Short mmCIF file of C-alpha atoms and ligand atoms in Angstrom, two decimals:
data_model
loop_
_atom_site.label_atom_id
_atom_site.label_comp_id
_atom_site.label_asym_id
_atom_site.label_seq_id
_atom_site.Cartn_x
_atom_site.Cartn_y
_atom_site.Cartn_z
CA UNK H 1 0.00 0.00 0.00
CA UNK H 2 1.30 3.51 -0.86
CA UNK H 3 1.97 6.11 1.82
CA UNK H 4 -1.10 8.10 2.78
CA UNK H 5 -0.88 11.75 1.78
CA UNK H 6 -3.00 13.91 4.06
CA UNK H 7 -5.57 15.95 2.15
CA UNK H 8 -7.68 19.03 2.68
CA UNK H 9 -9.99 17.38 5.22
CA UNK H 10 -6.99 16.36 7.34
CA UNK H 11 -5.59 19.89 7.23
CA UNK H 12 -8.94 21.37 8.11
CA UNK H 13 -9.36 19.03 11.08
CA UNK H 14 -5.82 19.61 12.38
CA UNK H 15 -5.97 23.38 12.08
CA UNK H 16 -9.62 23.93 12.95
CA UNK H 17 -8.77 25.61 16.24
CA UNK H 18 -7.35 28.56 14.29
CA UNK H 19 -10.56 29.20 12.38
CA UNK H 20 -11.62 31.79 14.98
CA UNK H 21 -8.56 33.87 14.13
CA UNK H 22 -9.77 34.22 10.57
CA UNK H 23 -12.77 36.31 11.64
CA UNK H 24 -10.35 38.89 12.94
CA UNK H 25 -7.24 39.05 10.89
CA UNK H 26 -6.76 36.71 7.97
CA UNK H 27 -10.27 36.41 6.64
CA UNK H 28 -9.90 33.80 3.93
CA UNK H 29 -10.09 30.37 5.64
CA UNK H 30 -10.64 28.50 2.34
CA UNK H 31 -7.79 30.39 0.69
CA UNK H 32 -5.60 29.44 3.64
CA UNK H 33 -6.34 25.71 3.25
CA UNK H 34 -5.92 25.93 -0.55
CA UNK H 35 -2.51 27.55 -0.12
CA UNK H 36 -1.38 24.79 2.24
CA UNK H 37 -2.16 22.25 -0.50
CA UNK H 38 0.04 24.05 -3.02
CA UNK H 39 3.79 23.37 -3.19
CA UNK H 40 6.02 26.16 -1.96
CA UNK H 41 8.16 28.22 -4.37
CA UNK H 42 11.89 27.68 -3.90
CA UNK H 43 13.76 30.77 -2.81
CA UNK H 44 17.47 31.57 -3.09
CA UNK H 45 19.61 34.60 -2.29
CA UNK H 46 22.85 35.66 -3.88
CA UNK H 47 26.01 35.65 -1.76
CA UNK H 48 27.21 39.26 -1.84
CA UNK H 49 30.74 38.09 -0.94
CA UNK H 50 30.95 36.35 -4.32
CA UNK H 51 28.67 38.04 -6.87
CA UNK H 52 25.78 40.47 -7.19
CA UNK H 53 22.11 39.60 -7.58
CA UNK H 54 22.01 40.32 -11.30
CA UNK H 55 24.99 38.02 -11.78
CA UNK H 56 23.25 35.16 -9.97
CA UNK H 57 19.95 35.71 -11.84
CA UNK H 58 21.84 35.57 -15.16
CA UNK H 59 23.64 32.33 -14.19
CA UNK H 60 20.39 30.69 -13.11
CA UNK H 61 18.55 31.78 -16.26
CA UNK H 62 21.46 30.70 -18.43
CA UNK H 63 22.26 27.35 -16.87
CA UNK H 64 19.53 26.11 -14.61
CA UNK H 65 16.12 27.04 -16.02
CA UNK H 66 14.52 25.57 -19.16
CA UNK H 67 15.10 27.65 -22.33
CA UNK H 68 12.43 30.32 -22.66
CA UNK H 69 11.72 30.37 -18.93
CA UNK H 70 11.55 33.92 -17.58
CA UNK H 71 14.66 35.10 -15.70
CA UNK H 72 14.21 35.01 -11.92
CA UNK H 73 12.78 38.25 -10.57
CA UNK H 74 14.08 39.73 -7.31
CA UNK H 75 11.75 39.59 -4.34
CA UNK H 76 10.85 43.24 -3.79
CA UNK H 77 10.74 43.44 0.00
CA UNK H 78 14.23 41.89 0.28
CA UNK H 79 16.03 44.96 -0.96
CA UNK H 80 18.92 45.09 1.55
CA UNK H 81 22.04 44.77 -0.60
CA UNK H 82 24.23 43.67 2.34
CA UNK H 83 22.17 40.47 2.36
CA UNK H 84 22.27 39.86 -1.39
CA UNK H 85 19.24 39.74 -3.64
CA UNK H 86 16.57 37.07 -3.18
CA UNK H 87 14.72 35.29 -6.00
CA UNK H 88 11.74 33.00 -6.26
CA UNK H 89 12.21 29.85 -8.33
CA UNK H 90 9.64 27.23 -9.31
CA UNK H 91 8.43 24.83 -6.58
CA UNK H 92 10.56 21.69 -6.52
CA UNK H 93 13.62 23.46 -7.96
CA UNK H 94 16.60 21.71 -6.31
CA UNK H 95 18.96 24.64 -5.78
CA UNK H 96 21.46 22.51 -3.82
CA UNK H 97 22.19 20.37 -6.87
CA UNK H 98 23.45 23.22 -9.04
CA UNK H 99 27.13 24.10 -9.38
CA UNK H 100 26.59 27.75 -8.41
CA UNK H 101 25.18 26.55 -5.11
CA UNK H 102 28.15 24.23 -4.49
CA UNK H 103 30.47 27.16 -5.26
CA UNK H 104 28.82 29.20 -2.49
CA UNK H 105 27.32 31.77 -4.84
CA UNK H 106 23.86 31.36 -3.33
CA UNK H 107 21.88 29.98 -0.43
CA UNK H 108 18.36 28.52 -0.45
CA UNK H 109 16.09 29.82 2.28
CA UNK H 110 12.33 30.03 2.48
CA UNK H 111 11.15 33.57 1.74
CA UNK H 112 9.54 34.29 5.10
CA UNK H 113 12.46 32.72 6.97
CA UNK H 114 14.54 35.58 5.63
CA UNK H 115 12.42 38.13 7.47
CA UNK H 116 13.63 37.98 11.12
CA UNK H 117 17.21 38.97 10.32
CA UNK H 118 16.07 41.98 8.31
CA UNK H 119 14.28 43.18 11.47
CA UNK H 120 17.34 42.94 13.73
CA UNK H 121 18.67 46.36 12.63
CA UNK H 122 22.14 44.93 12.22
CA UNK H 123 25.28 46.94 11.52
CA UNK H 124 28.98 46.05 11.41
CA UNK H 125 30.58 46.28 14.85
CA UNK H 126 27.68 44.76 16.79
CA UNK H 127 28.16 41.70 18.98
CA UNK H 128 25.46 39.21 18.06
CA UNK H 129 24.13 35.87 19.34
CA UNK H 130 21.99 33.47 17.30
CA UNK H 131 20.65 31.25 20.07
CA UNK H 132 18.99 28.47 17.98
CA UNK H 133 21.04 28.71 14.85
CA UNK H 134 21.21 25.45 12.90
CA UNK H 135 21.18 24.78 9.99
CA UNK H 136 22.25 28.38 9.69
CA UNK H 137 20.36 30.26 6.98
CA UNK H 138 19.72 33.11 9.37
CA UNK H 139 23.23 32.88 10.85
CA UNK H 140 24.66 33.42 7.38
CA UNK H 141 22.38 36.42 6.84
CA UNK H 142 23.48 37.93 10.17
CA UNK H 143 27.15 37.33 9.32
CA UNK H 144 26.71 39.15 6.02
CA UNK H 145 24.82 42.04 7.60
CA UNK H 146 27.80 42.44 9.97
CA UNK H 147 30.06 42.71 6.91
CA UNK H 148 31.66 39.28 7.64
CA UNK H 149 33.57 41.01 10.47
CA UNK H 150 33.34 41.18 14.25
CA UNK H 151 31.78 38.67 16.57
CA UNK H 152 28.77 36.49 15.87
CA UNK H 153 28.07 33.43 18.01
CA UNK H 154 25.85 30.70 16.53
CA UNK H 155 24.52 28.29 19.12
CA UNK H 156 22.49 25.10 18.84
CA UNK H 157 21.54 22.15 20.98
CA UNK H 158 22.24 19.54 18.33
CA UNK H 159 25.83 18.66 17.35
CA UNK H 160 24.70 17.13 14.04
CA UNK H 161 22.85 20.31 13.16
CA UNK H 162 25.87 22.44 14.15
CA UNK H 163 27.92 20.38 11.67
CA UNK H 164 25.35 21.18 8.95
CA UNK H 165 25.47 24.86 9.92
CA UNK H 166 29.27 24.91 9.72
CA UNK H 167 29.07 23.33 6.25
CA UNK H 168 26.79 26.14 5.09
CA UNK H 169 29.01 28.85 6.59
CA UNK H 170 32.14 27.32 5.02
CA UNK H 171 30.49 27.10 1.60
CA UNK H 172 29.44 30.75 1.80
CA UNK H 173 32.82 32.01 3.09
CA UNK H 174 31.69 33.25 6.50
CA UNK H 175 34.62 34.06 8.83
CA UNK H 176 33.06 36.14 11.62
CA UNK H 177 31.20 33.32 13.38
CA UNK H 178 32.02 30.91 16.19
CA UNK H 179 29.67 28.02 16.95
CA UNK H 180 28.73 26.94 20.46
CA UNK H 181 26.92 23.82 21.60
CA UNK H 182 24.71 24.62 24.60
CA UNK H 183 21.17 24.45 25.82
CA UNK H 184 20.29 28.01 24.82
CA UNK H 185 18.01 28.33 27.85
CA UNK H 186 21.12 27.93 29.98
CA UNK H 187 23.55 29.97 27.90
CA UNK H 188 26.40 31.04 30.22
CA UNK H 189 26.22 34.65 31.37
CA UNK H 190 30.04 34.58 31.18
CA UNK H 191 29.61 34.97 27.41
CA UNK H 192 28.87 38.64 28.14
CA UNK H 193 26.11 40.76 26.68
CA UNK H 194 25.04 41.19 23.09
CA UNK H 195 23.74 44.06 20.97
CA UNK H 196 21.41 41.77 19.06
CA UNK H 197 20.04 38.30 19.79
CA UNK H 198 17.95 36.10 17.54
CA UNK H 199 15.75 33.40 19.05
CA UNK H 200 14.46 31.41 16.08
CA UNK H 201 12.82 28.97 18.41
CA UNK H 202 12.12 25.27 17.97
CA UNK H 203 8.35 25.06 17.41
CA UNK H 204 5.50 22.87 16.17
CA UNK H 205 6.39 24.00 12.61
CA UNK H 206 2.84 24.30 11.27
CA UNK H 207 3.97 27.04 8.92
CA UNK H 208 6.11 24.50 7.03
CA UNK H 209 3.12 22.33 6.01
CA UNK H 210 3.52 23.33 2.36
CA UNK H 211 6.96 21.73 2.39
CA UNK H 212 6.03 18.74 4.50
CA UNK H 213 2.33 17.97 4.52
CA UNK H 214 2.80 14.67 6.37
CA UNK H 215 3.47 16.79 9.46
CA UNK H 216 -0.28 17.30 9.71
CA UNK H 217 -0.82 13.98 11.50
CA UNK H 218 1.41 15.14 14.36
CA UNK H 219 -0.22 18.52 14.93
CA UNK H 220 -2.47 19.60 17.77
CA UNK H 221 -2.38 21.37 21.09
CA UNK H 222 -0.22 18.62 22.61
CA UNK H 223 2.55 19.30 20.13
CA UNK H 224 2.53 23.00 20.99
CA UNK H 225 2.37 22.19 24.68
CA UNK H 226 5.63 20.23 24.46
CA UNK H 227 7.45 23.24 23.01
CA UNK H 228 6.37 25.87 25.49
CA UNK H 229 8.84 25.31 28.30
CA UNK H 230 11.78 25.43 25.95
CA UNK H 231 10.53 28.52 24.12
CA UNK H 232 9.94 30.28 27.43
CA UNK H 233 13.44 29.61 28.76
CA UNK H 234 15.11 30.48 25.45
CA UNK H 235 13.42 33.86 25.19
CA UNK H 236 13.97 34.69 28.86
CA UNK H 237 17.66 33.86 28.55
CA UNK H 238 17.92 36.06 25.46
CA UNK H 239 16.38 38.98 27.36
CA UNK H 240 18.95 38.48 30.14
CA UNK H 241 21.85 38.51 27.70
CA UNK H 242 20.71 41.62 25.82
CA UNK H 243 22.54 44.86 26.57
CA UNK H 244 20.59 48.03 27.44
CA UNK H 245 19.25 49.59 24.26
CA UNK H 246 19.78 46.26 22.42
CA UNK H 247 17.27 44.15 20.51
CA UNK H 248 15.96 40.59 20.72
CA UNK H 249 14.06 39.11 17.78
CA UNK H 250 11.85 36.09 18.53
CA UNK H 251 10.51 34.06 15.62
CA UNK H 252 8.81 30.76 14.90
CA UNK H 253 7.33 29.03 11.88
CA UNK H 254 4.09 28.10 13.58
CA UNK H 255 0.55 29.49 13.77
CA UNK H 256 -0.01 28.52 17.43
CA UNK H 257 -0.55 31.65 19.59
CA UNK H 258 0.60 29.63 22.63
CA UNK H 259 4.08 29.42 21.06
CA UNK H 260 4.04 32.97 19.73
CA UNK H 261 2.22 35.93 21.30
CA UNK H 262 1.67 34.10 24.62
CA UNK H 263 5.40 33.31 24.99
CA UNK H 264 6.31 36.91 24.15
CA UNK H 265 3.66 38.28 26.56
CA UNK H 266 4.98 36.14 29.42
CA UNK H 267 8.60 37.14 28.73
CA UNK H 268 7.68 40.84 28.63
CA UNK H 269 5.88 40.51 31.92
CA UNK H 270 8.76 38.64 33.55
CA UNK H 271 11.14 41.37 32.36
CA UNK H 272 9.15 43.87 34.42
CA UNK H 273 8.81 46.63 31.84
CA UNK H 274 12.44 46.70 30.74
CA UNK H 275 11.53 45.59 27.21
CA UNK H 276 8.95 46.90 24.76
CA UNK H 277 7.67 45.51 21.50
CA UNK H 278 8.59 47.56 18.46
CA UNK H 279 6.00 48.06 15.73
CA UNK H 280 7.02 46.30 12.49
CA UNK H 281 6.25 47.26 8.91
CA UNK H 282 7.73 45.51 5.91
CA UNK H 283 7.38 47.39 2.65
CA UNK H 284 6.19 44.98 -0.05
CA UNK H 285 4.83 42.23 2.22
CA UNK H 286 1.25 41.96 3.44
CA UNK H 287 1.45 41.12 7.11
CA UNK H 288 -1.11 40.56 9.88
CA UNK H 289 -0.90 41.85 13.44
CA UNK H 290 -0.25 39.61 16.41
CA UNK H 291 -3.17 37.90 18.12
CA UNK H 292 -4.34 39.56 21.36
CA UNK H 293 -7.22 37.25 22.32
CA UNK H 294 -6.82 33.52 22.46
CA UNK H 295 -8.83 30.81 24.19
CA UNK H 296 -10.33 33.12 26.77
CA UNK H 297 -7.06 34.93 27.43
CA UNK H 298 -6.67 38.64 26.63
CA UNK H 299 -3.12 39.81 26.02
CA UNK H 300 -1.74 43.32 26.30
CA UNK H 301 -2.78 45.30 23.18
CA UNK H 302 0.91 45.90 22.37
CA UNK H 303 1.12 42.24 21.31
CA UNK H 304 -0.61 43.32 18.11
CA UNK H 305 2.81 44.76 17.19
CA UNK H 306 4.03 41.22 16.56
CA UNK H 307 3.85 40.21 12.95
CA UNK H 308 2.18 37.18 11.39
CA UNK H 309 2.56 35.88 7.87
CA UNK H 310 -0.21 33.59 6.65
CA UNK H 311 0.66 31.34 3.70
CA UNK H 312 -2.21 32.39 1.41
CA UNK H 313 -1.55 36.12 1.72
CA UNK H 314 1.89 36.33 0.06
CA UNK H 315 2.11 32.73 -1.28
CA UNK H 316 4.75 31.77 1.32
CA UNK H 317 5.11 29.55 4.36
CA UNK H 318 3.66 30.66 7.70
CA UNK H 319 5.74 32.73 10.11
CA UNK H 320 5.70 34.78 13.30
CA UNK H 321 8.14 37.52 14.39
CA UNK H 322 8.36 39.81 17.41
CA UNK H 323 10.98 42.52 17.89
CA UNK H 324 11.76 43.41 21.52
CA UNK H 325 13.90 46.38 22.49
CA UNK H 326 15.53 46.81 25.87
CA UNK H 327 15.33 50.15 27.63
CA UNK H 328 18.51 52.04 28.37
CA UNK H 329 21.46 53.71 26.75
CA UNK H 330 21.96 52.94 23.10
CA UNK H 331 25.76 52.59 23.25
CA UNK H 332 26.87 49.53 21.33
CA UNK H 333 29.18 46.93 22.72
CA UNK H 334 32.64 47.67 21.42
CA UNK H 335 34.56 45.07 19.52
CA UNK H 336 37.66 45.18 21.65
CA UNK H 337 37.86 42.14 23.90
CA UNK H 338 39.30 44.26 26.68
CA UNK H 339 36.20 46.34 27.14
CA UNK H 340 33.26 44.24 26.06
CA UNK H 341 30.66 45.09 28.64
CA UNK H 342 29.61 42.21 30.83
CA UNK H 343 26.66 42.35 33.13
CA UNK H 344 26.86 38.72 34.12
CA UNK H 345 23.20 37.99 33.60
CA UNK H 346 21.89 40.67 35.90
CA UNK H 347 19.70 43.28 34.28
CA UNK H 348 19.86 45.43 37.39
CA UNK H 349 23.46 45.06 38.50
CA UNK H 350 25.03 46.56 35.38
CA UNK H 351 28.45 45.65 36.69
CA UNK H 352 30.78 46.34 33.80
CA UNK H 353 33.81 44.15 33.33
CA UNK H 354 35.84 42.49 30.63
CA UNK H 355 34.67 39.25 29.02
CA UNK H 356 37.68 36.94 28.71
CA UNK H 357 38.08 36.06 25.03
CA UNK H 358 39.24 32.78 23.54
CA UNK H 359 42.88 32.54 22.63
CA UNK H 360 43.00 32.06 18.83
CA UNK H 361 46.65 31.57 17.91
CA UNK H 362 48.61 29.67 15.29
CA UNK H 363 51.54 27.40 16.27
CA UNK H 364 54.96 28.79 15.47
CA UNK H 365 55.46 26.08 12.81
CA UNK H 366 52.29 27.13 11.04
CA UNK H 367 53.85 30.30 9.62
CA UNK H 368 56.06 28.25 7.34
CA UNK H 369 53.08 26.17 6.19
CA UNK H 370 51.18 29.34 5.36
CA UNK H 371 54.10 30.74 3.41
CA UNK H 372 54.23 27.53 1.34
CA UNK H 373 50.50 27.69 0.69
CA UNK H 374 50.71 31.33 -0.39
CA UNK H 375 53.66 30.50 -2.64
CA UNK H 376 51.85 27.54 -4.22
CA UNK H 377 48.77 29.52 -5.31
CA UNK H 378 50.43 32.92 -5.64
CA UNK H 379 48.36 34.45 -2.83
CA UNK H 380 49.20 38.10 -2.10
CA UNK H 381 50.97 38.84 1.19
CA UNK H 382 48.36 41.45 2.19
CA UNK H 383 45.59 38.83 2.13
CA UNK H 384 46.34 37.60 5.64
CA UNK H 385 45.95 41.03 7.28
CA UNK H 386 42.14 40.74 7.29
CA UNK H 387 42.18 37.39 9.09
CA UNK H 388 43.34 35.72 12.30
CA UNK H 389 44.86 32.37 11.45
CA UNK H 390 44.62 29.91 14.32
CA UNK H 391 45.05 26.26 15.08
CA UNK H 392 41.98 24.79 16.69
CA UNK H 393 42.68 21.10 16.30
CA UNK H 394 45.51 18.91 15.05
CA UNK H 395 43.72 18.65 11.70
CA UNK H 396 44.74 22.10 10.57
CA UNK H 397 44.19 25.84 10.51
CA UNK H 398 41.16 28.08 10.72
CA UNK H 399 40.68 31.62 9.43
CA UNK H 400 38.58 34.08 11.36
CA UNK H 401 37.97 37.78 10.73
CA UNK H 402 40.80 39.79 12.29
CA UNK H 403 38.40 41.38 14.78
CA UNK H 404 36.48 38.20 15.64
CA UNK H 405 36.61 37.79 19.44
CA UNK H 406 34.64 34.80 20.73
CA UNK H 407 34.39 34.59 24.52
CA UNK H 408 36.41 31.99 26.43
CA UNK H 409 33.12 30.67 27.87
CA UNK H 410 31.24 28.88 26.42
CA UNK H 411 34.03 27.17 24.56
CA UNK H 412 33.52 27.39 20.81
CA UNK H 413 33.05 24.23 18.77
CA UNK H 414 34.62 26.07 15.87
CA UNK H 415 35.79 29.64 15.21
CA UNK H 416 35.82 30.84 11.63
CA UNK H 417 36.45 28.68 8.61
CA UNK H 418 38.62 25.52 8.48
CA UNK H 419 40.78 26.34 5.46
CA UNK H 420 44.04 24.42 5.57
CA UNK H 421 44.37 20.74 6.37
CA UNK H 422 47.85 20.12 7.72
CA UNK H 423 47.66 16.57 9.13
CA UNK H 424 48.11 15.05 5.65
CA UNK H 425 51.04 15.15 3.23
CA UNK H 426 51.10 17.38 1.35
CA UNK H 427 48.88 19.78 3.34
CA UNK H 428 45.78 20.79 1.43
CA UNK H 429 43.51 23.79 1.07
CA UNK H 430 40.00 22.67 2.08
CA UNK H 431 37.10 23.23 -0.31
CA UNK H 432 35.82 26.05 1.94
CA UNK H 433 39.33 27.50 1.91
CA UNK H 434 39.51 27.24 -1.88
CA UNK H 435 36.15 29.01 -2.31
CA UNK H 436 37.27 31.75 0.09
CA UNK H 437 40.85 32.32 -1.03
CA UNK H 438 40.67 31.08 -4.63
CA UNK H 439 39.54 34.44 -5.96
CA UNK H 440 42.85 35.92 -4.72
CA UNK H 441 45.01 33.14 -6.17
CA UNK H 442 47.14 34.02 -9.18
CA UNK H 443 48.25 30.55 -10.35
CA UNK H 444 47.46 26.82 -10.50
CA UNK H 445 43.99 27.00 -12.01
CA UNK H 446 42.29 24.64 -14.37
CA UNK H 447 39.33 26.21 -16.14
CA UNK H 448 36.82 23.49 -16.97
CA UNK H 449 33.80 23.21 -19.27
CA UNK H 450 30.30 22.20 -18.16
CA UNK H 451 30.84 18.43 -18.57
CA UNK H 452 34.14 18.57 -16.72
CA UNK H 453 32.54 20.66 -13.99
CA UNK H 454 29.87 18.00 -13.44
CA UNK H 455 32.49 15.22 -13.42
CA UNK H 456 34.50 17.21 -10.86
CA UNK H 457 31.49 17.70 -8.57
CA UNK H 458 30.68 13.98 -8.87
CA UNK H 459 34.30 13.15 -7.95
CA UNK H 460 34.93 11.36 -11.23
CA UNK H 461 38.56 11.27 -12.44
CA UNK H 462 39.07 12.92 -15.81
CA UNK H 463 41.82 13.99 -18.18
CA UNK H 464 41.76 17.67 -19.10
CA UNK H 465 43.20 18.58 -22.49
CA UNK H 466 46.84 19.79 -22.62
CA UNK H 467 45.87 23.43 -23.21
CA UNK H 468 43.87 23.44 -19.98
CA UNK H 469 46.82 22.27 -17.87
CA UNK H 470 49.48 24.27 -19.70
CA UNK H 471 50.14 26.53 -16.71
CA UNK H 472 49.85 23.84 -14.03
CA UNK H 473 52.46 21.54 -12.55
CA UNK H 474 51.43 18.20 -11.01
CA UNK H 475 50.05 18.63 -7.50
CA UNK H 476 47.11 20.52 -6.04
CA UNK H 477 45.22 22.81 -8.42
CA UNK H 478 42.11 24.98 -8.19
CA UNK H 479 39.21 24.02 -10.46
CA UNK H 480 37.30 26.96 -11.93
CA UNK H 481 34.14 27.26 -13.98
CA UNK H 482 33.06 30.56 -15.54
CA UNK H 483 35.65 32.28 -13.35
CA UNK H 484 34.29 30.86 -10.07
CA UNK H 485 36.36 28.44 -8.01
CA UNK H 486 34.63 25.08 -7.39
CA UNK H 487 37.32 23.48 -5.23
CA UNK H 488 40.63 21.62 -5.21
CA UNK H 489 41.88 18.70 -7.32
CA UNK H 490 45.13 16.78 -7.72
CA UNK H 491 46.72 16.92 -11.14
CA UNK H 492 48.70 13.67 -11.49
CA UNK H 493 51.82 13.26 -13.62
CA UNK H 494 49.77 10.95 -15.87
CA UNK H 495 47.54 13.96 -16.72
CA UNK H 496 44.58 12.62 -14.70
CA UNK H 497 42.68 15.14 -12.61
CA UNK H 498 41.49 13.67 -9.32
CA UNK H 499 38.61 15.54 -7.72
CA UNK H 500 38.92 16.36 -4.03
CA UNK H 501 35.41 17.79 -3.87
CA UNK H 502 33.95 16.50 -0.58
CA UNK H 503 31.57 13.62 -1.19
CA UNK H 504 28.93 14.78 1.25
CA UNK H 505 29.32 18.52 1.07
CA UNK H 506 26.04 20.42 1.38
CA UNK H 507 24.13 17.99 -0.83
CA UNK H 508 25.93 19.15 -3.96
CA UNK H 509 25.94 16.25 -6.36
CA UNK H 510 25.64 17.46 -9.90
CA UNK H 511 26.09 20.52 -12.01
C1 SAM K 1 13.73 26.61 13.91
S1 SAM K 1 15.23 25.77 14.07
C2 SAM K 1 16.42 27.03 13.77
C3 SAM K 1 16.61 27.34 12.31
C4 SAM K 1 17.76 28.28 12.09
N1 SAM K 1 17.61 29.51 12.84
C5 SAM K 1 17.95 28.63 10.63
O1 SAM K 1 17.55 29.68 10.19
O2 SAM K 1 18.55 27.81 9.91
C6 SAM K 1 15.36 25.56 15.79
C7 SAM K 1 16.71 25.03 16.25
O3 SAM K 1 16.71 25.09 17.67
C8 SAM K 1 17.53 24.05 18.14
N2 SAM K 1 17.20 23.87 19.57
C9 SAM K 1 16.19 23.21 20.12
N3 SAM K 1 16.23 23.33 21.46
C10 SAM K 1 17.29 24.10 21.75
C11 SAM K 1 17.88 24.59 22.94
N4 SAM K 1 17.35 24.30 24.15
N5 SAM K 1 18.98 25.34 22.85
C12 SAM K 1 19.53 25.64 21.66
N6 SAM K 1 19.02 25.21 20.50
C13 SAM K 1 17.92 24.45 20.54
C14 SAM K 1 17.20 22.88 17.24
O4 SAM K 1 18.27 21.94 17.23
C15 SAM K 1 17.03 23.59 15.89
O5 SAM K 1 18.23 23.53 15.17
#
């Protein structure tokens, strides 16, 4: 017997408790159910560290859409150039299987998932915590909004999901982020305070039904109930770690008011008036206000300042966002480790002091290894000035932004991007390292055609023609397509090119 696919009646039964909300705010109940039965458009954004939005749209139109298909149009409300340009693609479009994705030129992220970060009011120089970060779409957006500089901490409870997050950050060339593995509800106050904190909380995920309709059989009040304690502690911890004048953004992808407005209302109350909800308006998106009456409970009218996105209104998934601002002086936290303000978890005490920062240093022997690497690929001397090179494990070296200062506590799982593997002979630039530094390399490239590109990404050995390898000696080489580095290969004396593209890297399998 085939697997049962839940239909409209199942959706209606599972979500019936929300019907009352449609009288007030999102009138079209039938339109809502219809939208949930439609597949969700795919959405990608261009990586501004690698190319501009027009460049990505042209590549997609040229290489990845059927001939005659209209070029992808930018999503109007996502106009912040620091975050790249976002595009809608047809439902079912597998962005992760295209070469431009593997090369870190783009990232796939549901349209409404892109919203919370745009509401954080980010600017370079801020110290930021992403409390529930994996698999990292929003972390990457935050890192970019900070100009890929300074200090961003990305935390998650799940080590497997942190590994997926690190893979995404490495592919995109993010160097201003350290990952931590903690229960976010218990995040150590020793980490110091933050200018901005994102709590993209674990939730019952009803807003993702268009992507995963089978979820419908698990829905109901019980599912929400199980999430509440965790959501409560996560948001309360974020409020404790926020500096005066700073901002906490709370988001979920669920419709349940228990997990949304009610959690925010409780946290505001517990904070005793030190936080207020900011009104939100997003030019180009039709949004609904937060719910203020639910199951006999009346919430403070300011909860209407939260923002809801219903799937049928903008043809998206469902989402909820609240922006909370802390009272007090608006001075940012400086980037210097010596004077990062620490209030040790007390919102009243305001006892300033230095947050001890992690010691990110290379070994003495590493300098020689770096010089050999730079010599091999013809990397300019000045390149290193923007980074801190450090040895985190015996496997090799990491690169972090020069001003990246993770705290000593909690201990980071990883800081910056693992770029040079030194525990093998000869040492090797990682794929993340090649994507990051390859654009500055001046030698040892092989420019491949589309068939060779696909063979490279599938790890198939191949023999480039003599003209392609004219400028390369046997050894490690960078593989390029249309001027973009795809990764590292070994050119053997026999003329065979052996792909070193990681077999399980970010789901990239084909061109
Ligand atoms: C909605 S997802 C986050 C998605 C992510 N912000 C993004 O944009 O890719 C929620 C995450 O919270 C994590 N999580 C659940 N409980 C947690 C806790 N107590 N502390 C920290 N992270 C937690 C889950 O592992 C999951 O990765």
